[in-house]
Short mmCIF file of C-alpha atoms in Angstrom, two decimals:
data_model
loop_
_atom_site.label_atom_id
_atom_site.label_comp_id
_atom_site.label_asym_id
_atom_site.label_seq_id
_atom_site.Cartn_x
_atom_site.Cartn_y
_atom_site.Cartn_z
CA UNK B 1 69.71 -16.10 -31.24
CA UNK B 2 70.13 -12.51 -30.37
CA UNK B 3 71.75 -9.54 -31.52
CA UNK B 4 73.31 -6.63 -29.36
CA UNK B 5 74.04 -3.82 -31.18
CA UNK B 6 76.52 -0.59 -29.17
CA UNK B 7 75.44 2.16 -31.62
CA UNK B 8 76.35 5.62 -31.29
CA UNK B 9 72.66 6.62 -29.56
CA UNK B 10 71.22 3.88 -28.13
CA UNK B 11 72.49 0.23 -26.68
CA UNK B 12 69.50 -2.50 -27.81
CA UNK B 13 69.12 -6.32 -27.28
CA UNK B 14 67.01 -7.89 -30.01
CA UNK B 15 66.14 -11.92 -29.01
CA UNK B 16 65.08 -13.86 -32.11
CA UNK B 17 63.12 -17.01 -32.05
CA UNK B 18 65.42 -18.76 -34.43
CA UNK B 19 68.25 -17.03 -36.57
CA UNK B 20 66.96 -18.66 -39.79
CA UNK B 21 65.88 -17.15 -43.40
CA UNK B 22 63.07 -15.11 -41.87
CA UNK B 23 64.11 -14.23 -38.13
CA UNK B 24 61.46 -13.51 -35.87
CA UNK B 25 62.09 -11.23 -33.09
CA UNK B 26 60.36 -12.36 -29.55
CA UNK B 27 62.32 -9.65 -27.48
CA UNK B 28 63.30 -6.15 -27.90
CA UNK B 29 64.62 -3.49 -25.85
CA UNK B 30 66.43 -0.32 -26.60
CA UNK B 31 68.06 2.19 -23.59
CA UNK B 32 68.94 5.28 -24.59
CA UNK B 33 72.61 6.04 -23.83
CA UNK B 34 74.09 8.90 -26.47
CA UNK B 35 77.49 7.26 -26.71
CA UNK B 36 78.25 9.54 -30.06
CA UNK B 37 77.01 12.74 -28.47
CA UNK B 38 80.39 14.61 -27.61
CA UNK B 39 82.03 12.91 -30.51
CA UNK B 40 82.73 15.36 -32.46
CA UNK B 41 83.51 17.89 -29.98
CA UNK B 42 86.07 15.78 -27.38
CA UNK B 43 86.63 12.97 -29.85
CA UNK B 44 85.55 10.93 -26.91
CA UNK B 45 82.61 9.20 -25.12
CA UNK B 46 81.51 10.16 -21.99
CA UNK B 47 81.90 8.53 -19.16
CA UNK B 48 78.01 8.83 -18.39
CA UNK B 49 77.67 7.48 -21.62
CA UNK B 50 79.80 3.94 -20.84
CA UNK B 51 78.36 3.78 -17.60
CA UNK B 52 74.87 3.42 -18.64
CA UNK B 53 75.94 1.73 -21.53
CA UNK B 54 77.80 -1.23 -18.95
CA UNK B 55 74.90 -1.39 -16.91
CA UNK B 56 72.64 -2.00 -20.28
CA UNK B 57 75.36 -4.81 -21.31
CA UNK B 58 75.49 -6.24 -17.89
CA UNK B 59 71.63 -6.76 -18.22
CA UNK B 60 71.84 -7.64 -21.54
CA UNK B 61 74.53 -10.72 -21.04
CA UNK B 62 72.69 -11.57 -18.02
CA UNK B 63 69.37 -12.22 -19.45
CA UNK B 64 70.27 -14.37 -22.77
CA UNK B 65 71.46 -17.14 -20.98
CA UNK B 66 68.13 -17.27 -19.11
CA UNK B 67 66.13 -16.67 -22.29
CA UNK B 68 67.65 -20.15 -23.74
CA UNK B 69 69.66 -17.67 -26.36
CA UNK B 70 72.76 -19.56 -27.60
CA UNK B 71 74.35 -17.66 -29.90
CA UNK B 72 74.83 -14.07 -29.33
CA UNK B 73 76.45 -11.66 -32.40
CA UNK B 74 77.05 -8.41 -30.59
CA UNK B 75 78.64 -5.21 -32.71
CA UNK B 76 79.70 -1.96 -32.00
CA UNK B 77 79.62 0.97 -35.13
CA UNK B 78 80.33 4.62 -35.35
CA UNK B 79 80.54 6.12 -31.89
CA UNK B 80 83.17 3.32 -30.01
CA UNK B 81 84.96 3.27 -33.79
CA UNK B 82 85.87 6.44 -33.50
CA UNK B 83 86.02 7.45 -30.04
CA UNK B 84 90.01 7.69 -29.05
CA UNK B 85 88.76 5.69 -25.69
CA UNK B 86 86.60 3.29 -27.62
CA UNK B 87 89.47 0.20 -27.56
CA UNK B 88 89.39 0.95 -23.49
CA UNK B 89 84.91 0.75 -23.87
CA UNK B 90 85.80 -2.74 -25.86
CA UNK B 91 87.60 -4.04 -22.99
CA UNK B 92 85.96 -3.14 -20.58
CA UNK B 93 82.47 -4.83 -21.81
CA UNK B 94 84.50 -8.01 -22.60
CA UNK B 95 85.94 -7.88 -18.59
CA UNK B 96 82.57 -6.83 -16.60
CA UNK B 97 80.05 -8.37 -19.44
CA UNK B 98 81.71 -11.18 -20.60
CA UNK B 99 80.56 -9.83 -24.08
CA UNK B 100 83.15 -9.98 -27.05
CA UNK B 101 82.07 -7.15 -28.87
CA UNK B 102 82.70 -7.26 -32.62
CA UNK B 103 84.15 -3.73 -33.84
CA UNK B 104 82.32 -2.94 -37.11
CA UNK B 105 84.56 -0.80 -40.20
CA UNK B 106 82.77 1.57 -41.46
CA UNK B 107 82.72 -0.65 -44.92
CA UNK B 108 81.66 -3.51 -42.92
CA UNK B 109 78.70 -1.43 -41.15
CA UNK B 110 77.23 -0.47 -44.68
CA UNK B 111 77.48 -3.97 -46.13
CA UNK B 112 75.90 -5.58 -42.79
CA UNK B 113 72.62 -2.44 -43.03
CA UNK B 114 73.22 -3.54 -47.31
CA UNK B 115 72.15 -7.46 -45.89
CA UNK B 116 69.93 -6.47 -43.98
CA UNK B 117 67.79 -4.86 -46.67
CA UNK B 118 68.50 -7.54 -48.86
CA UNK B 119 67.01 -10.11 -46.62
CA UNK B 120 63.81 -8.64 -46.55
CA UNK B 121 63.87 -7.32 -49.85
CA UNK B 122 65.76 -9.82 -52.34
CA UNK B 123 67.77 -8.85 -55.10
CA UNK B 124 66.85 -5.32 -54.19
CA UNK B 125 68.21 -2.39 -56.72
CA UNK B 126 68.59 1.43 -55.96
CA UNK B 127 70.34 2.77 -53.12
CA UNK B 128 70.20 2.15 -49.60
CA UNK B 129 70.85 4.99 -46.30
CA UNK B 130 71.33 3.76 -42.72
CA UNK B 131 71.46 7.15 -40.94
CA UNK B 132 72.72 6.42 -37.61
CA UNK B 133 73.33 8.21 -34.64
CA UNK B 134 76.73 9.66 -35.45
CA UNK B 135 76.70 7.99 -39.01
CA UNK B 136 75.48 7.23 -42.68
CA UNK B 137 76.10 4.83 -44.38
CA UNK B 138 74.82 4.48 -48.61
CA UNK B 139 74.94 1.47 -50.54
CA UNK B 140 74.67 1.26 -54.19
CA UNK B 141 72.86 -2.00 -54.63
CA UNK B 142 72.81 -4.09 -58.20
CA UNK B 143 70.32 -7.06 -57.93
CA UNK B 144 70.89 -7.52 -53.87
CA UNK B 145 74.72 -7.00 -54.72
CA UNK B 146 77.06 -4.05 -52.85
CA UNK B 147 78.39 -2.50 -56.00
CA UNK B 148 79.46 1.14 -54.22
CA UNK B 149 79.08 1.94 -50.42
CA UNK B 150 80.90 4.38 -48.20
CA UNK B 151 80.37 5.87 -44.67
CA UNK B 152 79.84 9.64 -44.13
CA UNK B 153 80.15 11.32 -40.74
CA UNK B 154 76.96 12.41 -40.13
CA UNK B 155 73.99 11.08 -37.64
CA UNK B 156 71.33 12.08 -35.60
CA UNK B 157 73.36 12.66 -32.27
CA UNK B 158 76.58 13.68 -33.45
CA UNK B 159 74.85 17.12 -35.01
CA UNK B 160 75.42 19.98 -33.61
CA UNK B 161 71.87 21.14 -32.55
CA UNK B 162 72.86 24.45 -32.55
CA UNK B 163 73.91 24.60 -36.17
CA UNK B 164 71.24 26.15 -38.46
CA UNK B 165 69.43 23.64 -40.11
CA UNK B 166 70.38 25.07 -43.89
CA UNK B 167 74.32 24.78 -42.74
CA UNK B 168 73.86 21.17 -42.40
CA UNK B 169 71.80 21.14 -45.26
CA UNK B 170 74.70 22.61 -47.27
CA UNK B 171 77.24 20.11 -45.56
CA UNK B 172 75.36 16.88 -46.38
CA UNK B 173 74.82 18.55 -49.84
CA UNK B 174 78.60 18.77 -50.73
CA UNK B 175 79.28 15.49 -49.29
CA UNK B 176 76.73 14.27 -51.64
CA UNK B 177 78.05 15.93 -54.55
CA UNK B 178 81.46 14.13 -54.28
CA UNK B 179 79.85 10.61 -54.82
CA UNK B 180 79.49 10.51 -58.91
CA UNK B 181 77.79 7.02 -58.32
CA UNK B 182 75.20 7.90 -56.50
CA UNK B 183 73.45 8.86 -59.83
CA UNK B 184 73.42 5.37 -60.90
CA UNK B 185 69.94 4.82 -58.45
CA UNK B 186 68.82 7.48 -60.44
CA UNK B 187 64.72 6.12 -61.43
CA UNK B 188 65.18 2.79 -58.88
CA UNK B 189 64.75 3.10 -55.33
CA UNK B 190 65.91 4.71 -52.36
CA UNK B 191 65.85 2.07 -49.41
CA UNK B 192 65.56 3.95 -45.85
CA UNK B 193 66.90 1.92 -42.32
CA UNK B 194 67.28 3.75 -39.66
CA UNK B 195 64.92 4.84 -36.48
CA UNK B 196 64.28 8.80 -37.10
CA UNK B 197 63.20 7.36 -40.88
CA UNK B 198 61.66 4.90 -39.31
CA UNK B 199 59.49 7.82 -37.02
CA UNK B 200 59.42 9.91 -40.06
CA UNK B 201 57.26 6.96 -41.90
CA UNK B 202 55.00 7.02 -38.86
CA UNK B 203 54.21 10.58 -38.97
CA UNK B 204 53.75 10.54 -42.92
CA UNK B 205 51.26 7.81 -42.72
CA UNK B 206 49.44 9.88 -39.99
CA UNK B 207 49.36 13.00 -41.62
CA UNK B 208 47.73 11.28 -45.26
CA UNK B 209 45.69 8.64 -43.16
CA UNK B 210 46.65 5.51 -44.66
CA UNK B 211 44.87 2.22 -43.57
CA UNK B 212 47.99 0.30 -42.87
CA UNK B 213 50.25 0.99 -39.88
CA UNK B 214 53.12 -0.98 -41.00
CA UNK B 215 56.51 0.60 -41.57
CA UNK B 216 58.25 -2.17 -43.23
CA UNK B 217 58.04 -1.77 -47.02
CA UNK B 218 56.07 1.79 -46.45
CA UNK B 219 56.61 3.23 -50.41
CA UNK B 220 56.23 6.29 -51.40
CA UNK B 221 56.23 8.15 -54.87
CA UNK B 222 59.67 10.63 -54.97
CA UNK B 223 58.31 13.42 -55.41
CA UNK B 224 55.28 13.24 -52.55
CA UNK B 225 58.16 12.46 -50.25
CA UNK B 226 60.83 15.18 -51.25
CA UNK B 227 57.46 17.48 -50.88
CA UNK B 228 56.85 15.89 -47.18
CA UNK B 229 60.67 16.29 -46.36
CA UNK B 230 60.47 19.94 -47.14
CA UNK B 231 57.48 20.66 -45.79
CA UNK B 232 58.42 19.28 -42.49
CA UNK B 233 62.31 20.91 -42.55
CA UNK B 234 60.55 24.35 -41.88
CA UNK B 235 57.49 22.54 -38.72
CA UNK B 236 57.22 24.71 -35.97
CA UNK B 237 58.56 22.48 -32.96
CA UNK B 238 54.73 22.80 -32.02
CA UNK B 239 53.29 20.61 -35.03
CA UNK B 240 55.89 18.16 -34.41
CA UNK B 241 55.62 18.01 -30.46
CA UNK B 242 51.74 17.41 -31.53
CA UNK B 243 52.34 14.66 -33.56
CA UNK B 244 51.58 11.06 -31.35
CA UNK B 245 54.10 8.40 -30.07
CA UNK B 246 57.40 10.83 -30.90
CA UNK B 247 60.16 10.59 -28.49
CA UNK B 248 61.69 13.93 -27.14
CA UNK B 249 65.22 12.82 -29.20
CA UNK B 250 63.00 12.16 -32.47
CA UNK B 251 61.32 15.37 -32.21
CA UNK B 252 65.04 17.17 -32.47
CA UNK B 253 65.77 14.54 -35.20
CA UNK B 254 63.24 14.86 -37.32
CA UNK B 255 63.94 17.94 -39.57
CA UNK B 256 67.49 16.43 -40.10
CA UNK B 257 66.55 13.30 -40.97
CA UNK B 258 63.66 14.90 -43.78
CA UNK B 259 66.65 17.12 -44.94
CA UNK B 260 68.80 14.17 -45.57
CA UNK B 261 66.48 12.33 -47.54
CA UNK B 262 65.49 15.60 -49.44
CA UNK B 263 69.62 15.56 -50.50
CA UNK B 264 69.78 12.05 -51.57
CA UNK B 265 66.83 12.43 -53.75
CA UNK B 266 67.87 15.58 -55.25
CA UNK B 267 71.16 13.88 -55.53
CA UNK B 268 69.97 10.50 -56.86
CA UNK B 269 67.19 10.95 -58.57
CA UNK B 270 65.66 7.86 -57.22
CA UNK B 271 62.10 7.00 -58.14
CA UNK B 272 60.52 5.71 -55.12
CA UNK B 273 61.60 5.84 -50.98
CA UNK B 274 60.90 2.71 -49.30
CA UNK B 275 61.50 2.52 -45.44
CA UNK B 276 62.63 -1.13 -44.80
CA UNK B 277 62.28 -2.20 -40.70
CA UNK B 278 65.38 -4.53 -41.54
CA UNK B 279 68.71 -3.05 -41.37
CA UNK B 280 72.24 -3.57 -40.15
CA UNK B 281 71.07 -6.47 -37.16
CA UNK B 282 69.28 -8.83 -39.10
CA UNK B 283 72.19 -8.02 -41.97
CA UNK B 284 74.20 -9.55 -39.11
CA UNK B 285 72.05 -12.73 -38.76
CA UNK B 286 71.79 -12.83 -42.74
CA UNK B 287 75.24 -12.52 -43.07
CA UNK B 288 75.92 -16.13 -40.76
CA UNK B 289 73.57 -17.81 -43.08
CA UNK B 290 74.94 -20.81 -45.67
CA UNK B 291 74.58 -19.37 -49.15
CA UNK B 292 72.51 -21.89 -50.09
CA UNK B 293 69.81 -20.16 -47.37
CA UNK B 294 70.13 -16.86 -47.87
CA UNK B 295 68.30 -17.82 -51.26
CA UNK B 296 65.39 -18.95 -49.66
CA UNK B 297 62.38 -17.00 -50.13
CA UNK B 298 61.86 -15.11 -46.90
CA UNK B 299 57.91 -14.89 -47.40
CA UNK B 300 57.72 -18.50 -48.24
CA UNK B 301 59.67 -19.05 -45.25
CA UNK B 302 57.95 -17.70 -42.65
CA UNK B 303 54.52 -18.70 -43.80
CA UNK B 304 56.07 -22.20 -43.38
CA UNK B 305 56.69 -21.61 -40.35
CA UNK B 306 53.78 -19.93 -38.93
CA UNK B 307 51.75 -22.66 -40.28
CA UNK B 308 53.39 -25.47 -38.20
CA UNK B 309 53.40 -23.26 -35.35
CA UNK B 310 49.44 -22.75 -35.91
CA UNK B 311 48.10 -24.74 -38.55
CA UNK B 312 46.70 -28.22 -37.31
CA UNK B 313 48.89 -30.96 -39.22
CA UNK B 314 51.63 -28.54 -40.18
CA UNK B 315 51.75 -26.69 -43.54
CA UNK B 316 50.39 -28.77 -46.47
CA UNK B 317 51.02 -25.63 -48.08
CA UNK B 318 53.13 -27.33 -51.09
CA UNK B 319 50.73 -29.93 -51.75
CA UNK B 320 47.95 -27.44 -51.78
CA UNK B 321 49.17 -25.23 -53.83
CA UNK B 322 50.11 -27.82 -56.84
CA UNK B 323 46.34 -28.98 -56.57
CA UNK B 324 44.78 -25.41 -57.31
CA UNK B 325 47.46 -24.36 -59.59
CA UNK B 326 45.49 -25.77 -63.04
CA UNK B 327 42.90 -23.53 -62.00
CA UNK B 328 44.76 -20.72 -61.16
CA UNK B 329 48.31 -20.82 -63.53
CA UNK B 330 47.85 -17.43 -65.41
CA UNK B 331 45.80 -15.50 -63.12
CA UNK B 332 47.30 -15.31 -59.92
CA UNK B 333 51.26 -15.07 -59.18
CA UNK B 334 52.90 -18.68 -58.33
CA UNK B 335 54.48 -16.76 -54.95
CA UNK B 336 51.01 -15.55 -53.56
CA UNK B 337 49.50 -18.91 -54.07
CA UNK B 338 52.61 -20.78 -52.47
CA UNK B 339 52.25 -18.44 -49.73
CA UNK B 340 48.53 -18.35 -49.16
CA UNK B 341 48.48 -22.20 -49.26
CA UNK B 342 50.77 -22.27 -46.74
CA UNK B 343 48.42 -20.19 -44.06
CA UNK B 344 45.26 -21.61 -45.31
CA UNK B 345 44.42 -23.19 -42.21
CA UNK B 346 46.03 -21.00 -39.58
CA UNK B 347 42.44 -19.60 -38.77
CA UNK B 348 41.09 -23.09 -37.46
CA UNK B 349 40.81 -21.91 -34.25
CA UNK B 350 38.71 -18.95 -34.78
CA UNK B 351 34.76 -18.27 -33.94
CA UNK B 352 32.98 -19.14 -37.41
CA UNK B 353 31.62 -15.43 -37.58
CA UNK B 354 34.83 -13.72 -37.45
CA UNK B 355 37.22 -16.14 -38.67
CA UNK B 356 37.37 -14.34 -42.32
CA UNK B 357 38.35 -11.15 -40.81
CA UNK B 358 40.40 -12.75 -37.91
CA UNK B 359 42.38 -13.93 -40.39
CA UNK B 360 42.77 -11.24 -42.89
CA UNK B 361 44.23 -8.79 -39.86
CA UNK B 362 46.08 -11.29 -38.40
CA UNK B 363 48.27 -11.56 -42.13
CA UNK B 364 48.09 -7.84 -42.33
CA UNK B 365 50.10 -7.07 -38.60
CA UNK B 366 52.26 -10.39 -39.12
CA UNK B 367 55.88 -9.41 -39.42
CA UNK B 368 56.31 -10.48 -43.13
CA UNK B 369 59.40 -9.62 -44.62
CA UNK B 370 59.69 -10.19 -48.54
CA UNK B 371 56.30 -9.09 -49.97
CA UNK B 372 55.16 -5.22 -50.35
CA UNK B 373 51.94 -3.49 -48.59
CA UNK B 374 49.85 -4.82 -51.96
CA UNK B 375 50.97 -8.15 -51.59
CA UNK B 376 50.22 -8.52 -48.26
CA UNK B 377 46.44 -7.17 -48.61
CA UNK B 378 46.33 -9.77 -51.58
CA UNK B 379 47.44 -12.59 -49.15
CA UNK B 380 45.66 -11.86 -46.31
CA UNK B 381 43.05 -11.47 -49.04
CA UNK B 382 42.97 -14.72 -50.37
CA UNK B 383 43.21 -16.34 -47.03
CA UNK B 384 40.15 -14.67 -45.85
CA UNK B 385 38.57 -16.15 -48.87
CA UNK B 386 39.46 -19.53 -48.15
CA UNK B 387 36.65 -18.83 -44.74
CA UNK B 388 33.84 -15.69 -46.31
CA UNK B 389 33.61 -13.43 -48.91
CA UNK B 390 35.87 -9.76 -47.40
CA UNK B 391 34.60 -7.18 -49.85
CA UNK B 392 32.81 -5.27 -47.36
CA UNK B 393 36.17 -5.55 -44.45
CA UNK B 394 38.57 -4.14 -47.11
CA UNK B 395 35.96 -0.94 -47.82
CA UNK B 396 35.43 -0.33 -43.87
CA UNK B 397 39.08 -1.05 -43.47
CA UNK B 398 40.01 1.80 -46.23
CA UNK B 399 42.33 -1.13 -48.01
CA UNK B 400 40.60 -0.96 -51.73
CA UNK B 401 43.06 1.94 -52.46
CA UNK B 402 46.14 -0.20 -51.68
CA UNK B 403 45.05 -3.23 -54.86
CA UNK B 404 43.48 -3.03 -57.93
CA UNK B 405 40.64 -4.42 -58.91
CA UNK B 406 42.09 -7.38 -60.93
CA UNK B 407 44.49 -8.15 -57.70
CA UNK B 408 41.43 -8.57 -55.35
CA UNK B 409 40.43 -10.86 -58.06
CA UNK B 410 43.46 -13.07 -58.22
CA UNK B 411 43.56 -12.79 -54.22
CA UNK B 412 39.73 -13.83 -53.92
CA UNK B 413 40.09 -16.57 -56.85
CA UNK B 414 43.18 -17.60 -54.96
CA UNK B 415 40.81 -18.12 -51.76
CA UNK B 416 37.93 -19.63 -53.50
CA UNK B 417 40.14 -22.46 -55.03
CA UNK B 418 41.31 -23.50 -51.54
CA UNK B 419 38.18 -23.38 -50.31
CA UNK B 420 37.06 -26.07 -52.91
CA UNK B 421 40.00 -28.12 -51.86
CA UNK B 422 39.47 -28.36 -48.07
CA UNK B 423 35.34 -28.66 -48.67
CA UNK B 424 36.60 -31.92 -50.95
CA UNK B 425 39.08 -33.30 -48.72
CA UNK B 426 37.73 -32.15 -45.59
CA UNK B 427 41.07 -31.13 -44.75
CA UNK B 428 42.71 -34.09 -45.07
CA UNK B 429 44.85 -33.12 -47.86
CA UNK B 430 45.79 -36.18 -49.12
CA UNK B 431 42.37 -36.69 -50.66
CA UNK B 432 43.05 -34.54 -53.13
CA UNK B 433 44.71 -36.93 -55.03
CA UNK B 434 41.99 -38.50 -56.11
CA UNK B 435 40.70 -35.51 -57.92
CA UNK B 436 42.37 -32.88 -60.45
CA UNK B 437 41.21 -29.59 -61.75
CA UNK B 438 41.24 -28.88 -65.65
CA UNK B 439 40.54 -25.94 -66.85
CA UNK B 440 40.56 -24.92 -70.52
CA UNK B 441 39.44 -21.80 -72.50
CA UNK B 442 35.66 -21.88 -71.31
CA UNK B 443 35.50 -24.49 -68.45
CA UNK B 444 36.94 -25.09 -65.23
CA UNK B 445 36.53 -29.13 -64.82
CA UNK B 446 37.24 -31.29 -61.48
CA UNK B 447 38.17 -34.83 -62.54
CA UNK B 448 37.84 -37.87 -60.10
CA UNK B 449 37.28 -41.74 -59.88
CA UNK B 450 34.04 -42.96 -60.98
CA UNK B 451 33.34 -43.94 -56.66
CA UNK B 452 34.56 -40.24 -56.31
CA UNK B 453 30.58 -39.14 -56.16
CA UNK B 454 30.12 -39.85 -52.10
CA UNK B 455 32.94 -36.48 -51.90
CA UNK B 456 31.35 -34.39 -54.46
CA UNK B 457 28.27 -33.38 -52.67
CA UNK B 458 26.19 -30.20 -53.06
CA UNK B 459 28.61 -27.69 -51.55
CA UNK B 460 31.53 -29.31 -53.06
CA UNK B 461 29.39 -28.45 -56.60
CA UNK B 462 28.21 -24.92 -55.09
CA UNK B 463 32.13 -24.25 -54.01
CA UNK B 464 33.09 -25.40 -57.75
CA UNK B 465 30.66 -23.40 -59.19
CA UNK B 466 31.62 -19.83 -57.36
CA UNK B 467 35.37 -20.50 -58.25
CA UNK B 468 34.57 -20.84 -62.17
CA UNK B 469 32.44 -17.78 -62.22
CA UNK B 470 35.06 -15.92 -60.53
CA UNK B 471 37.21 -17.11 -63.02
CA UNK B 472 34.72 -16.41 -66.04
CA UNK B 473 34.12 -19.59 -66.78
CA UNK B 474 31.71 -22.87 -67.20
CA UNK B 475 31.84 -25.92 -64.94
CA UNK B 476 31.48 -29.29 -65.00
CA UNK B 477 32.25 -32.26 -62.98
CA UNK B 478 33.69 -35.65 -64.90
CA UNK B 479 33.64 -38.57 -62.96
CA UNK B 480 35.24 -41.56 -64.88
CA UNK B 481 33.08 -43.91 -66.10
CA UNK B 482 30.31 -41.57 -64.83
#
């Protein structure tokens, strides 16, 4: 499936592998055309504009076909809304592109950025901002529901550069103002789609030094982020042109962008920012799915899927994770295990010697959707532990800051537990249904038939052994009749 989206500063083409609960994106390209950048001052687009804009559509409805991509949802938002020539731009890409280009409302553009969030981040409460290129859109979100949204006339390319920054400052203010409900997010959190927030994540995490480049789910504390937005309002162009992997247009962004989030919090009161990578196209793929879908657990669902596509036999994840969960019920969450289970074995392939760490960086770059930056140490975490002990990786790494020490426990009990399981079974799964863990205040038991002995070995007993004393406990092995 794929995804064109005609915003109001640049024209992209987003190819998913499938267009299911956890879409994963296999192509992406992005051409820079500025269609909202005399907006405000002719009302119109310029012809520049649409003409690199056709030739990007052209391209764009050429190459689908010839990816194998059946189902194209392409939208248009703020720019070709309001442009008075932006019915003629419609036409014209359905005549030379062949493209039927859906006209998004403004209503309909916040609740597609709205699913977008929510699809990544379920029954997410607080308020979500899709700043735009010549729009913003907020969303007052109850439990993944739109309770309040409306879209404001502001963006990244429609400013006037010109225009003191405190002016706009003072514009976006009063709009603010006006909106009584956005004090309902006041203490949950602000949710922030959009590429300059997206750049502005980037060069926070630079400046601070933290261990994990990855912008989706990227949370920070209120108050260290109003600080940062102020702080970088009044940058010198110099600091910012220093900064690595910023655009020329981000650079001129930037201080905007910080001041707008520096309103909404003020405004708000929100308790936490959290930059989501999802936003108004996978709301559009999210928004196509059955109901009964859109409830499936996006991290469950793509850990699925990643283990067919690299796991040896599929994912046995289910089965797997109903074995260790006597051991485990109570000490680490249901999710994590479900999850873990499911890429237990996606490391198969891997040298011996590195497979631990292979594994625990592959889970950490993966494009998960649905679990924060401390859940996804913890799973990569207990996956790694499934192979060799990680303590010394997540020091080296810098990574012990981002879980406690009572997570890395769960994570590494997690790990240890399917260990024991594929040391028993050998990694035929089914096995394990000859043998069942107890555990009870003081001892963690495995149970099996009385001809159960030729699998219970000396590492299956050393494997059982490390689990319970991770666990704080005794063990024992009862074999019936034994």
């Amino acid at each position: 499936m794929a995804v064109i989206d005609v915003g109001s500063n640049s024209v992209r083409l987003v190819v998913y592998e499938n267009g299911g609960r956890a879409p994963l994106p296999i192509f992406n390209e992005k051409v820079l055309c500025g269609l909202g950048r005399e907006l405000d001052r002719s009302g119109r687009m310029e012809e520049k504009s649409i003409g690199l804009a056709m030739d990007s559509l052209r391209r764009f409805a050429q190459l689908c076909p010839r990816m194998g991509v059946r189902d194209i949802h392409a939208v248009a938002t703020a720019a070709v809304r309001e442009a008075s020539n932006g019915p003629e731009f419609l036409e014209k890409a359905r005549g030379q592109c062949g493209l039927d280009i859906k006209l998004l409302s403004g209503a309909r553009e916040a609740e597609a950025a709205a699913a977008g969030i929510v699809s990544a981040i379920p029954n997410a409460s607080g308020l979500a901002a899709d700043l735009g290129g010549a729009s913003l859109e907020l969303i007052l979100l109850d439990s993944g529901r739109v309770a309040e949204s409306v879209s404001l006339p502001f963006g990244t390319v429609r400013r006037n550069r010109a225009e003191p920054l405190a002016r706009s400052r003072k514009a976006v203010a009063d709009r603010f103002a006006a909106l009584d409900w956005l004090r309902q997010a006041r203490n949950q959190c602000l949710y922030l789609v959009g590429g300059a927030w997206r750049a502005l994540a980037r060069l926070h995490m630079d400046e601070t030094g933290y261990p994990l480049h990855v912008i989706h789910h990227y949370a920070l504390d209120a108050r260290a982020a109003g600080d940062f937005c102020s702080a970088l309002s009044g940058w010198p162009r110099e600091r910012l042109e220093a900064a690595k992997g910023l655009r020329a247009d981000r650079l001129e962004s930037l201080p905007f962008a910080a001041t707008v989030i520096d309103c909404l919090l003020q405004r708000t009161g929100a308790g936490q920012v959290v930059f989501s990578a999802n936003g108004l196209r996978e709301g559009c793929l999210y928004q196509a799915l059955p109901p009964l879908e859109r409830d499936i657990d996006p991290l469950l669902s793509i850990c699925e899927t990643t283990a067919r596509r690299m796991g040896r036999g599929g994912s046995g994840g289910a089965l797997l994770a109903e074995w260790i969960a006597p051991a485990l019920n109570g000490v680490a969450p249901r999710k994590l295990r479900l999850a873990a289970c499911h890429l237990s074995d996606i490391g198969w392939s891997e040298h011996p010697d590195y497979r631990a760490e292979q594994v625990f960086l592959r889970i950490l770059r993966m494009p998960l959707t649905g679990a924060d930056h401390r859940e996804r140490v913890m799973l990569g975490l207990a996956v790694a532990s499934r192979h060799a002990s990680l303590g010394s990786s997540l020091k080296r790494l810098g990574l012990r800051q981002l879980i406690s020490r009572e997570e890395e426990r769960q994570a590494t009990g997690t790990g240890l537990a399917m260990r024991l399981a594929y040391t028993i079974s050998g990694g035929a799964l089914s096995v394990l249904g000859q043998f069942r863990l107890k555990r009870t205040s003081k001892t963690l038991a495995l149970n099996g038939p009385e001809d159960g002995q030729i699998l219970v070995g000396n590492t299956v007993q050393r494997r059982l052994r490390a689990l319970a004393e991770k666990l704080g406990l005794d063990h024992a092995i009862r074999l019936s009749g034994g």
